[in-house]
PDB file of C-alpha atoms in Angstrom:
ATOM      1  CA  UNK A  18     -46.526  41.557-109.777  1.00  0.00           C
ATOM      2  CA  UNK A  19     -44.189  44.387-107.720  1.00  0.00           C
ATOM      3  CA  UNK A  20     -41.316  45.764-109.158  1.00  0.00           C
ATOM      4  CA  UNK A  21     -38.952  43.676-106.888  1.00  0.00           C
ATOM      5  CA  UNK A  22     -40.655  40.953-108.581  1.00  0.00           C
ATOM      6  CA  UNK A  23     -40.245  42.517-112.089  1.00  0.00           C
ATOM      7  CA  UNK A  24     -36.204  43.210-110.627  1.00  0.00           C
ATOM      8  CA  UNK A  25     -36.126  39.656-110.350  1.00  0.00           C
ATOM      9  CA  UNK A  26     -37.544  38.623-113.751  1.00  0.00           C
ATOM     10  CA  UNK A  27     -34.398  41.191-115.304  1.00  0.00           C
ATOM     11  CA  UNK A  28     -31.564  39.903-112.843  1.00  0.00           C
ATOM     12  CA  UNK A  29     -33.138  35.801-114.685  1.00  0.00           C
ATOM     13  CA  UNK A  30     -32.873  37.350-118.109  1.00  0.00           C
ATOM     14  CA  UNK A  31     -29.290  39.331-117.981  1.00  0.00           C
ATOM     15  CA  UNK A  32     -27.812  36.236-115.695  1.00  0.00           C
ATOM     16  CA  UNK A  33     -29.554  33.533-118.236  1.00  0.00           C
ATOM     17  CA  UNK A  34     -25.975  32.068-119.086  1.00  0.00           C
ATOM     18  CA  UNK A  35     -25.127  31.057-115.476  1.00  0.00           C
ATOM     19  CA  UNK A  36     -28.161  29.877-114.819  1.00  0.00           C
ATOM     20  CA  UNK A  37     -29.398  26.407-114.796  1.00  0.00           C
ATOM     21  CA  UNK A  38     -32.486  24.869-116.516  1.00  0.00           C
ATOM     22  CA  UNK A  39     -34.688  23.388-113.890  1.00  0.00           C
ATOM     23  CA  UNK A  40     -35.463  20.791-116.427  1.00  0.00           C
ATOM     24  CA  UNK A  41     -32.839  19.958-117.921  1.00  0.00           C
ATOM     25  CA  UNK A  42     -30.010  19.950-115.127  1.00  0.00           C
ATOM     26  CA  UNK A  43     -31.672  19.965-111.482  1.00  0.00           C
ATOM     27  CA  UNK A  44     -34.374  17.832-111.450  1.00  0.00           C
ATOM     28  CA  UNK A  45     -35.243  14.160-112.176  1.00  0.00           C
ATOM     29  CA  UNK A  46     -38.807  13.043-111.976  1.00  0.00           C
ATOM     30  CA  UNK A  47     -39.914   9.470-111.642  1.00  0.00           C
ATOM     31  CA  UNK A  48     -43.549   9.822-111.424  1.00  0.00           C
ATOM     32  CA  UNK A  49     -45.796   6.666-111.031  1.00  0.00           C
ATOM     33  CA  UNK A  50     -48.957   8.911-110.412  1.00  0.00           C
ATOM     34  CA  UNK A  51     -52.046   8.980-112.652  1.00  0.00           C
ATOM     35  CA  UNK A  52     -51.899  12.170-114.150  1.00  0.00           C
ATOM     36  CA  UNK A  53     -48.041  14.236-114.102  1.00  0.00           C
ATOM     37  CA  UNK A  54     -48.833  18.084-115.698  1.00  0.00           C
ATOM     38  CA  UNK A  55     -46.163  20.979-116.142  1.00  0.00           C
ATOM     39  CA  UNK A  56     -48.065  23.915-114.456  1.00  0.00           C
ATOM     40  CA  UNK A  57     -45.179  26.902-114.962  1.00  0.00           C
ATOM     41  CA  UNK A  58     -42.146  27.232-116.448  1.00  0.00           C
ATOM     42  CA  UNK A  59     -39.560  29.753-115.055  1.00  0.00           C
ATOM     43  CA  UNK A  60     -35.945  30.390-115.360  1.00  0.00           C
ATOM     44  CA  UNK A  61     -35.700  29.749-111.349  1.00  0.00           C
ATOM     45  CA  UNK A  62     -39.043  27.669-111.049  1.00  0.00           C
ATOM     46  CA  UNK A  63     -40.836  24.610-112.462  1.00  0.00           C
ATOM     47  CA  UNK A  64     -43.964  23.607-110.941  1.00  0.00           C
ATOM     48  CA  UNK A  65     -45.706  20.001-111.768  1.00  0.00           C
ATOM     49  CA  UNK A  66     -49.320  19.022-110.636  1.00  0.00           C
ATOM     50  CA  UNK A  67     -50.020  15.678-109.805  1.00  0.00           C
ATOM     51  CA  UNK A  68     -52.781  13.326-109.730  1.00  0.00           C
ATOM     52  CA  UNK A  69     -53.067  10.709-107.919  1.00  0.00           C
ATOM     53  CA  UNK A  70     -55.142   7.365-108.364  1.00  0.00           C
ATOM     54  CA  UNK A  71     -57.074   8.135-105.196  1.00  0.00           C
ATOM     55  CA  UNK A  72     -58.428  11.352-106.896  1.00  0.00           C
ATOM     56  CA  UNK A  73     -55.812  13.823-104.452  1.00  0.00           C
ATOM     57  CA  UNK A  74     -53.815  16.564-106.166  1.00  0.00           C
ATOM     58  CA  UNK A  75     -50.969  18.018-105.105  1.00  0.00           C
ATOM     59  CA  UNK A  76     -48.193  20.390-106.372  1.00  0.00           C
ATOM     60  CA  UNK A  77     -44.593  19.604-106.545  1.00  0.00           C
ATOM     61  CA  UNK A  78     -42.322  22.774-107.244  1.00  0.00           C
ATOM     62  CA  UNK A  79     -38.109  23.264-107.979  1.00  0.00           C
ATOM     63  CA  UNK A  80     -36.971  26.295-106.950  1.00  0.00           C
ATOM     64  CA  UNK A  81     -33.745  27.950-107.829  1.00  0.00           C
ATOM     65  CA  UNK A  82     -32.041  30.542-105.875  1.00  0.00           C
ATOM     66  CA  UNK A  83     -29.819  33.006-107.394  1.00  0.00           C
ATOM     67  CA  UNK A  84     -26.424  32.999-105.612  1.00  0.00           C
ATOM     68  CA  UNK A  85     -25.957  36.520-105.729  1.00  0.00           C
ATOM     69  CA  UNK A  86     -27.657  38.316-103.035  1.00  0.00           C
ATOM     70  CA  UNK A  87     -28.761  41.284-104.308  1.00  0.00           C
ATOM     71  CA  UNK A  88     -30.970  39.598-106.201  1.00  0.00           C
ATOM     72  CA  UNK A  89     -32.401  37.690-103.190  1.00  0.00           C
ATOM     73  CA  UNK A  90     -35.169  40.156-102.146  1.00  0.00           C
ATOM     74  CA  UNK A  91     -36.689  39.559-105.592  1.00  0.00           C
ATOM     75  CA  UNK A  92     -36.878  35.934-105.333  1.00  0.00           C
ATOM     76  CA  UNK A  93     -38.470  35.864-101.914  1.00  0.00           C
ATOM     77  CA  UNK A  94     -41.558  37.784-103.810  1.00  0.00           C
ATOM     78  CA  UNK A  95     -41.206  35.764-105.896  1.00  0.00           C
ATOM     79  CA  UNK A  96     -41.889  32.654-103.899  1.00  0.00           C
ATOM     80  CA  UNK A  97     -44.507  34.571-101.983  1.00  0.00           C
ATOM     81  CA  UNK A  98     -46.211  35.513-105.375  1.00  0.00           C
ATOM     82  CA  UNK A  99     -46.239  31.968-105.964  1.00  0.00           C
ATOM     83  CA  UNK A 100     -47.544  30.804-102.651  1.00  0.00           C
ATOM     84  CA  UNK A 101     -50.517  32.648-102.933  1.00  0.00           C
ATOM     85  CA  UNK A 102     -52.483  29.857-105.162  1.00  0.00           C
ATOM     86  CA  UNK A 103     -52.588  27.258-102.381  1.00  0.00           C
ATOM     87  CA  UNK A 104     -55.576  25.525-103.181  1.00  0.00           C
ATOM     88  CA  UNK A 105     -53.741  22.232-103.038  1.00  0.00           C
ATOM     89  CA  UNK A 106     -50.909  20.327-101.169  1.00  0.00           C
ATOM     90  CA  UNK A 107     -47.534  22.552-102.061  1.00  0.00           C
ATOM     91  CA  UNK A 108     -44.121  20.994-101.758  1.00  0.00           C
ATOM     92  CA  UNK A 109     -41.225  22.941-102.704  1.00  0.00           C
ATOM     93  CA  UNK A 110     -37.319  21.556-103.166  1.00  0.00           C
ATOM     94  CA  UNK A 111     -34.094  22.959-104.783  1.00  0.00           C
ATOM     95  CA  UNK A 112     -31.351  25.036-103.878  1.00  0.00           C
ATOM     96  CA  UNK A 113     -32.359  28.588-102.282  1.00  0.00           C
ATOM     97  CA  UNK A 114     -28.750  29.859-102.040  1.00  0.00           C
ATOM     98  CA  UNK A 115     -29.683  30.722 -98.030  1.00  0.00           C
ATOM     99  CA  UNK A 116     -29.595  29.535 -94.323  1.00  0.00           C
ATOM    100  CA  UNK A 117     -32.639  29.998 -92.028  1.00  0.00           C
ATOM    101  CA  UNK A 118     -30.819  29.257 -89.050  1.00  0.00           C
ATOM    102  CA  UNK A 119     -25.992  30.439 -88.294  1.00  0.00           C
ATOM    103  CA  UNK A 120     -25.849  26.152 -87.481  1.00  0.00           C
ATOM    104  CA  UNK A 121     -26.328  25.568 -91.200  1.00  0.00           C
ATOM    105  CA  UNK A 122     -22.805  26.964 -92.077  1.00  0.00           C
ATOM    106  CA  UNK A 123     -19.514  25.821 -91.095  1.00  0.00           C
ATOM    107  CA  UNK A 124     -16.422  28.019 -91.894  1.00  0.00           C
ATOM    108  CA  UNK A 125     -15.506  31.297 -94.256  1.00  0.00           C
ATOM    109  CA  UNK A 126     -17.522  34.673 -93.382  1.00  0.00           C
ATOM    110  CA  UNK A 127     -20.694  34.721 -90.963  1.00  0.00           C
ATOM    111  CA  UNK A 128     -23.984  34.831 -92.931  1.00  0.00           C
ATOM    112  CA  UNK A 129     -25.458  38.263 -92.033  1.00  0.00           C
ATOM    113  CA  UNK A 130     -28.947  38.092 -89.995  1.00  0.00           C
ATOM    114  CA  UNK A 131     -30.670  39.972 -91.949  1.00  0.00           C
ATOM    115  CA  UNK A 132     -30.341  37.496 -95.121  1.00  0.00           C
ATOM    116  CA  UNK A 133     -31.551  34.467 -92.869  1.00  0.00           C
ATOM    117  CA  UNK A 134     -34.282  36.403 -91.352  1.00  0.00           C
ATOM    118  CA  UNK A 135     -35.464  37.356 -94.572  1.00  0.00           C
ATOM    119  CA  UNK A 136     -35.747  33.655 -96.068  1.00  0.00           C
ATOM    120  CA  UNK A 137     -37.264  32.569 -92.721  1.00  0.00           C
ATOM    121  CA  UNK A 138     -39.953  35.101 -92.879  1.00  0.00           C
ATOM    122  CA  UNK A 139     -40.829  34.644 -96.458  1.00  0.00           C
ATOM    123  CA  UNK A 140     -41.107  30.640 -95.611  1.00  0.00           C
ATOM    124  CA  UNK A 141     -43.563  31.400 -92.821  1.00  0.00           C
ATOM    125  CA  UNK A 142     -45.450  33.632 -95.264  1.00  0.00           C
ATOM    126  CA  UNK A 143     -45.810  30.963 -97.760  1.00  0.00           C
ATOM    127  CA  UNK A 144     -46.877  28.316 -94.289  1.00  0.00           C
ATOM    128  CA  UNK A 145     -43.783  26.137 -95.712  1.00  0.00           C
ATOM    129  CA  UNK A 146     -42.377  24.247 -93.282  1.00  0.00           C
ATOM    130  CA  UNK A 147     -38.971  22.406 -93.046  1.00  0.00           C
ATOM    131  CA  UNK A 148     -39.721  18.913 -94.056  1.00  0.00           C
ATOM    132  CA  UNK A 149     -36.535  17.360 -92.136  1.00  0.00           C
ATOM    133  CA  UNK A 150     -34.291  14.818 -93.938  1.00  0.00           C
ATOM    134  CA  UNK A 151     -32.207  12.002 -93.208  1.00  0.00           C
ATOM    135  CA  UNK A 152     -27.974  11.674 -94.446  1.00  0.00           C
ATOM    136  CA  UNK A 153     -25.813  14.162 -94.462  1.00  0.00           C
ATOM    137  CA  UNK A 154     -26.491  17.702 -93.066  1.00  0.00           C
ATOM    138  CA  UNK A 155     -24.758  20.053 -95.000  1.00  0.00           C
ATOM    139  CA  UNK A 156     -25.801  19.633 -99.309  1.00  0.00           C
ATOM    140  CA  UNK A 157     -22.990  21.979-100.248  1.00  0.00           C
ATOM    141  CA  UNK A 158     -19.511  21.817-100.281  1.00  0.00           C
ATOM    142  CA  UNK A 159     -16.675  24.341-101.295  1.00  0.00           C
ATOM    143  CA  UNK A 160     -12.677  23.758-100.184  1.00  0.00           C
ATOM    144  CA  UNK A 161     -10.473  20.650 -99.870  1.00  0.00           C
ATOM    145  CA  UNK A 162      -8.223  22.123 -97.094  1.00  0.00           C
ATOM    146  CA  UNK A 163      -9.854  22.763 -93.359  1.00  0.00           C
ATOM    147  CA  UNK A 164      -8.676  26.284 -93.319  1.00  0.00           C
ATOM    148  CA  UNK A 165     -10.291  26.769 -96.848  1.00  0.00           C
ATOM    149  CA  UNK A 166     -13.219  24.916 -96.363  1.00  0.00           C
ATOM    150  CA  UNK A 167     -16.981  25.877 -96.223  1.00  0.00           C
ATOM    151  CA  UNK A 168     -20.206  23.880 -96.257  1.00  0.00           C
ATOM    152  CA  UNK A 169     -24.121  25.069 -95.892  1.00  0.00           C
ATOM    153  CA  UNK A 170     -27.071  23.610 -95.934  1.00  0.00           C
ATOM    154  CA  UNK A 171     -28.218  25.655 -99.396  1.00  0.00           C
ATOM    155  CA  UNK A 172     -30.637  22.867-100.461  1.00  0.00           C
ATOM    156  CA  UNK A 173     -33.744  22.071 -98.773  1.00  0.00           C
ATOM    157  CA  UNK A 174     -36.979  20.703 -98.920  1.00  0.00           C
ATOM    158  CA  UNK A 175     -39.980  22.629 -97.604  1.00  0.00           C
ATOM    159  CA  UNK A 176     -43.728  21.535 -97.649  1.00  0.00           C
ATOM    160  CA  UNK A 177     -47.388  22.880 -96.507  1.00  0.00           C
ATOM    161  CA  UNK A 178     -49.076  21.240 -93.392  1.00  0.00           C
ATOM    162  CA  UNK A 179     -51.763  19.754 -95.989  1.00  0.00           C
ATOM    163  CA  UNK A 180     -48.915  18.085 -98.372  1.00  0.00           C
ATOM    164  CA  UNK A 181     -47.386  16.781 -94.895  1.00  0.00           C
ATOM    165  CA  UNK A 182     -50.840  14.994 -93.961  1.00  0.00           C
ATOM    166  CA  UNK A 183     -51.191  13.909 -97.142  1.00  0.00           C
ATOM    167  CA  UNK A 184     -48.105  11.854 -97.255  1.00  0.00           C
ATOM    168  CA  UNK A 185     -47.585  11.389 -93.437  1.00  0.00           C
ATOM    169  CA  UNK A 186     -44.694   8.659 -93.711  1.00  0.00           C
ATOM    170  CA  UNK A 187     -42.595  10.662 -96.436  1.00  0.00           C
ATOM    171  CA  UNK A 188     -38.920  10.453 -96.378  1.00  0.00           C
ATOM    172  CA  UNK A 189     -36.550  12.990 -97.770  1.00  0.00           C
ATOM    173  CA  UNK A 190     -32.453  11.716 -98.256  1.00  0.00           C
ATOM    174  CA  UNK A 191     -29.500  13.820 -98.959  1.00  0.00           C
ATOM    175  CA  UNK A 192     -27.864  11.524-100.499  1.00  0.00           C
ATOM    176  CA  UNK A 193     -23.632  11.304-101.346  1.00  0.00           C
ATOM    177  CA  UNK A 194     -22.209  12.359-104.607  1.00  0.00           C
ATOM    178  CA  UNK A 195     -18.977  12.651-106.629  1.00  0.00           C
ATOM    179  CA  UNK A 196     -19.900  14.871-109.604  1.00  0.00           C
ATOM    180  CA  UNK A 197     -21.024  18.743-108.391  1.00  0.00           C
ATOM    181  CA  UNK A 198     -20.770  20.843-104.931  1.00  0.00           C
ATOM    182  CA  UNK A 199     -24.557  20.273-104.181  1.00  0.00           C
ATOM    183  CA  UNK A 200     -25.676  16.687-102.962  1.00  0.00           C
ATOM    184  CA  UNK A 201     -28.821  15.207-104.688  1.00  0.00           C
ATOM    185  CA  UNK A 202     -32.574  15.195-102.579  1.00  0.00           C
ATOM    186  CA  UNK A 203     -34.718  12.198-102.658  1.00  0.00           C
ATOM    187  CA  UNK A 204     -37.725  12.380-101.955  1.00  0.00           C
ATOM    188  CA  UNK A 205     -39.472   9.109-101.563  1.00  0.00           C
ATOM    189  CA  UNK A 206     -43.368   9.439-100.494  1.00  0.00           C
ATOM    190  CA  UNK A 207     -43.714   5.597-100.616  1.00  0.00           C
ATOM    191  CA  UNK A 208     -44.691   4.965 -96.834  1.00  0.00           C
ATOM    192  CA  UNK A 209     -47.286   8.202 -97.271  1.00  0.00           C
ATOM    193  CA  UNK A 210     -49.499   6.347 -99.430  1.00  0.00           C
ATOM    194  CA  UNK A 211     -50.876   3.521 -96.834  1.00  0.00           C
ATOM    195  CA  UNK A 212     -54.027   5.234 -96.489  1.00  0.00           C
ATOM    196  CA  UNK A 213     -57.710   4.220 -97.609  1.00  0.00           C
ATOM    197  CA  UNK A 214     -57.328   6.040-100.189  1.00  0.00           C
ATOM    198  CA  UNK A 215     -54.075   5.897-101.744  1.00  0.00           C
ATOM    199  CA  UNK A 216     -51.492   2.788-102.021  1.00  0.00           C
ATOM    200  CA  UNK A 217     -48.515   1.620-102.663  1.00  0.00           C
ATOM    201  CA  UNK A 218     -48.382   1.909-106.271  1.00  0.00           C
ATOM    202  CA  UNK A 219     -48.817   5.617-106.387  1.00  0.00           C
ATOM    203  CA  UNK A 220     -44.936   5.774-105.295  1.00  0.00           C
ATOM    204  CA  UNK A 221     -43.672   9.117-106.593  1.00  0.00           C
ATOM    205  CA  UNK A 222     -39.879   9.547-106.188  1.00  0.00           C
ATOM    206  CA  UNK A 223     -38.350  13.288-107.107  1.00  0.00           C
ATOM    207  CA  UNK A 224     -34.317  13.954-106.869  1.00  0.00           C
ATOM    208  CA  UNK A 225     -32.780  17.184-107.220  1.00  0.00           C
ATOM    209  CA  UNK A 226     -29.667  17.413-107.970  1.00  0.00           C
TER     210      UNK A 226
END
């Protein structure tokens, strides 16, 4: 692991306190698989291996981005130190902290180029692709007033082209909420199990909230 890596691993440790558990705070799992394992455990990742009745494995990861951006670099190795066991279908949700694209902001300060070209570049190295979703655009929300306002798309769901053949019907929902500045992801792979293989009672529903 590189140093920006290791940089990473200290900027976790000395910003512990602020940080949420994956766990315990962003993630609800409903499995109805076979076989649901805990593969790593992170400050900023939590990666789960599942098994379905049909014999396919595939890995489901939530991934935490650390608002402040100096830290950023680190977490994009990170990610691509991650990516590099691929041997199965990799799906990856949470909230990155960062826009790929200027669209996915709407008011306060312009996100610099360099920041979004750097998150785009590291999802291309990892061959994660933006899964698409259906419900609201922006999942983050700061400001009641219009000239104080500011929303981004900071959560997202990303996937490998063998996860998105695997489940070709899959359906991910940003759905409304009440309680934090982040709306929850749902991701429903119901409709992705009508294959020979695989049915409807593998359902596997994840929401990150």
């Amino acid at each position: 692991m590189d140093e920006s890596v290791r940089e990473s691993s200290r900027a976790r440790e000395e910003n512990q306190t602020k940080l949420p558990k994956m766990a315990a705070k962003t993630a609800l799992c409903q499995p109805y698989a076979k076989k649901l394992s805990l593969w790593s455990e992170l400050r900023l990742e939590l990666t789960f291996g599942l098994s379905l009745e049909c014999g396919e494995v595939w890995r489901l990861m939530g991934f935490y981005g650390n608002p402040e951006e100096r830290y950023r670099e680190g977490l994009w190795e990170l990610l691509k130190h991650l990516s590099h066991d691929q041997t199965v279908p990799w799906f990856v949700v949470g909230d990155f902290s960062e826009i790929t694209n200027s669209f996915e902001k709407k008011g306060g300060r312009l996100r610099a180029e360099r920041q979004m070209d750097a998150f785009h570049s590291t999802l291309e190295f990892c061959n994660l692709n933006d899964v698409g979703f259906i419900g609201r655009w922006f999942t983050w929300e700061r400001g009641r007033f219009a000239h104080t306002n500011i929303r981004e798309r900071l959560d997202r769901s990303v996937a490998t082209l063998e996860w998105m053949n695997l489940f070709p019907s899959f359906q991910v929902e940003h759905l409304s909420h009440s309680f934090s500045d982040h709306c929850p992801l749902l991701l429903d792979t119901l409709r992705g199990m009508r294959n020979e293989k695989c049915n409807k009672e593998n359902l596997f529903r994840f929401e990150a909230k």
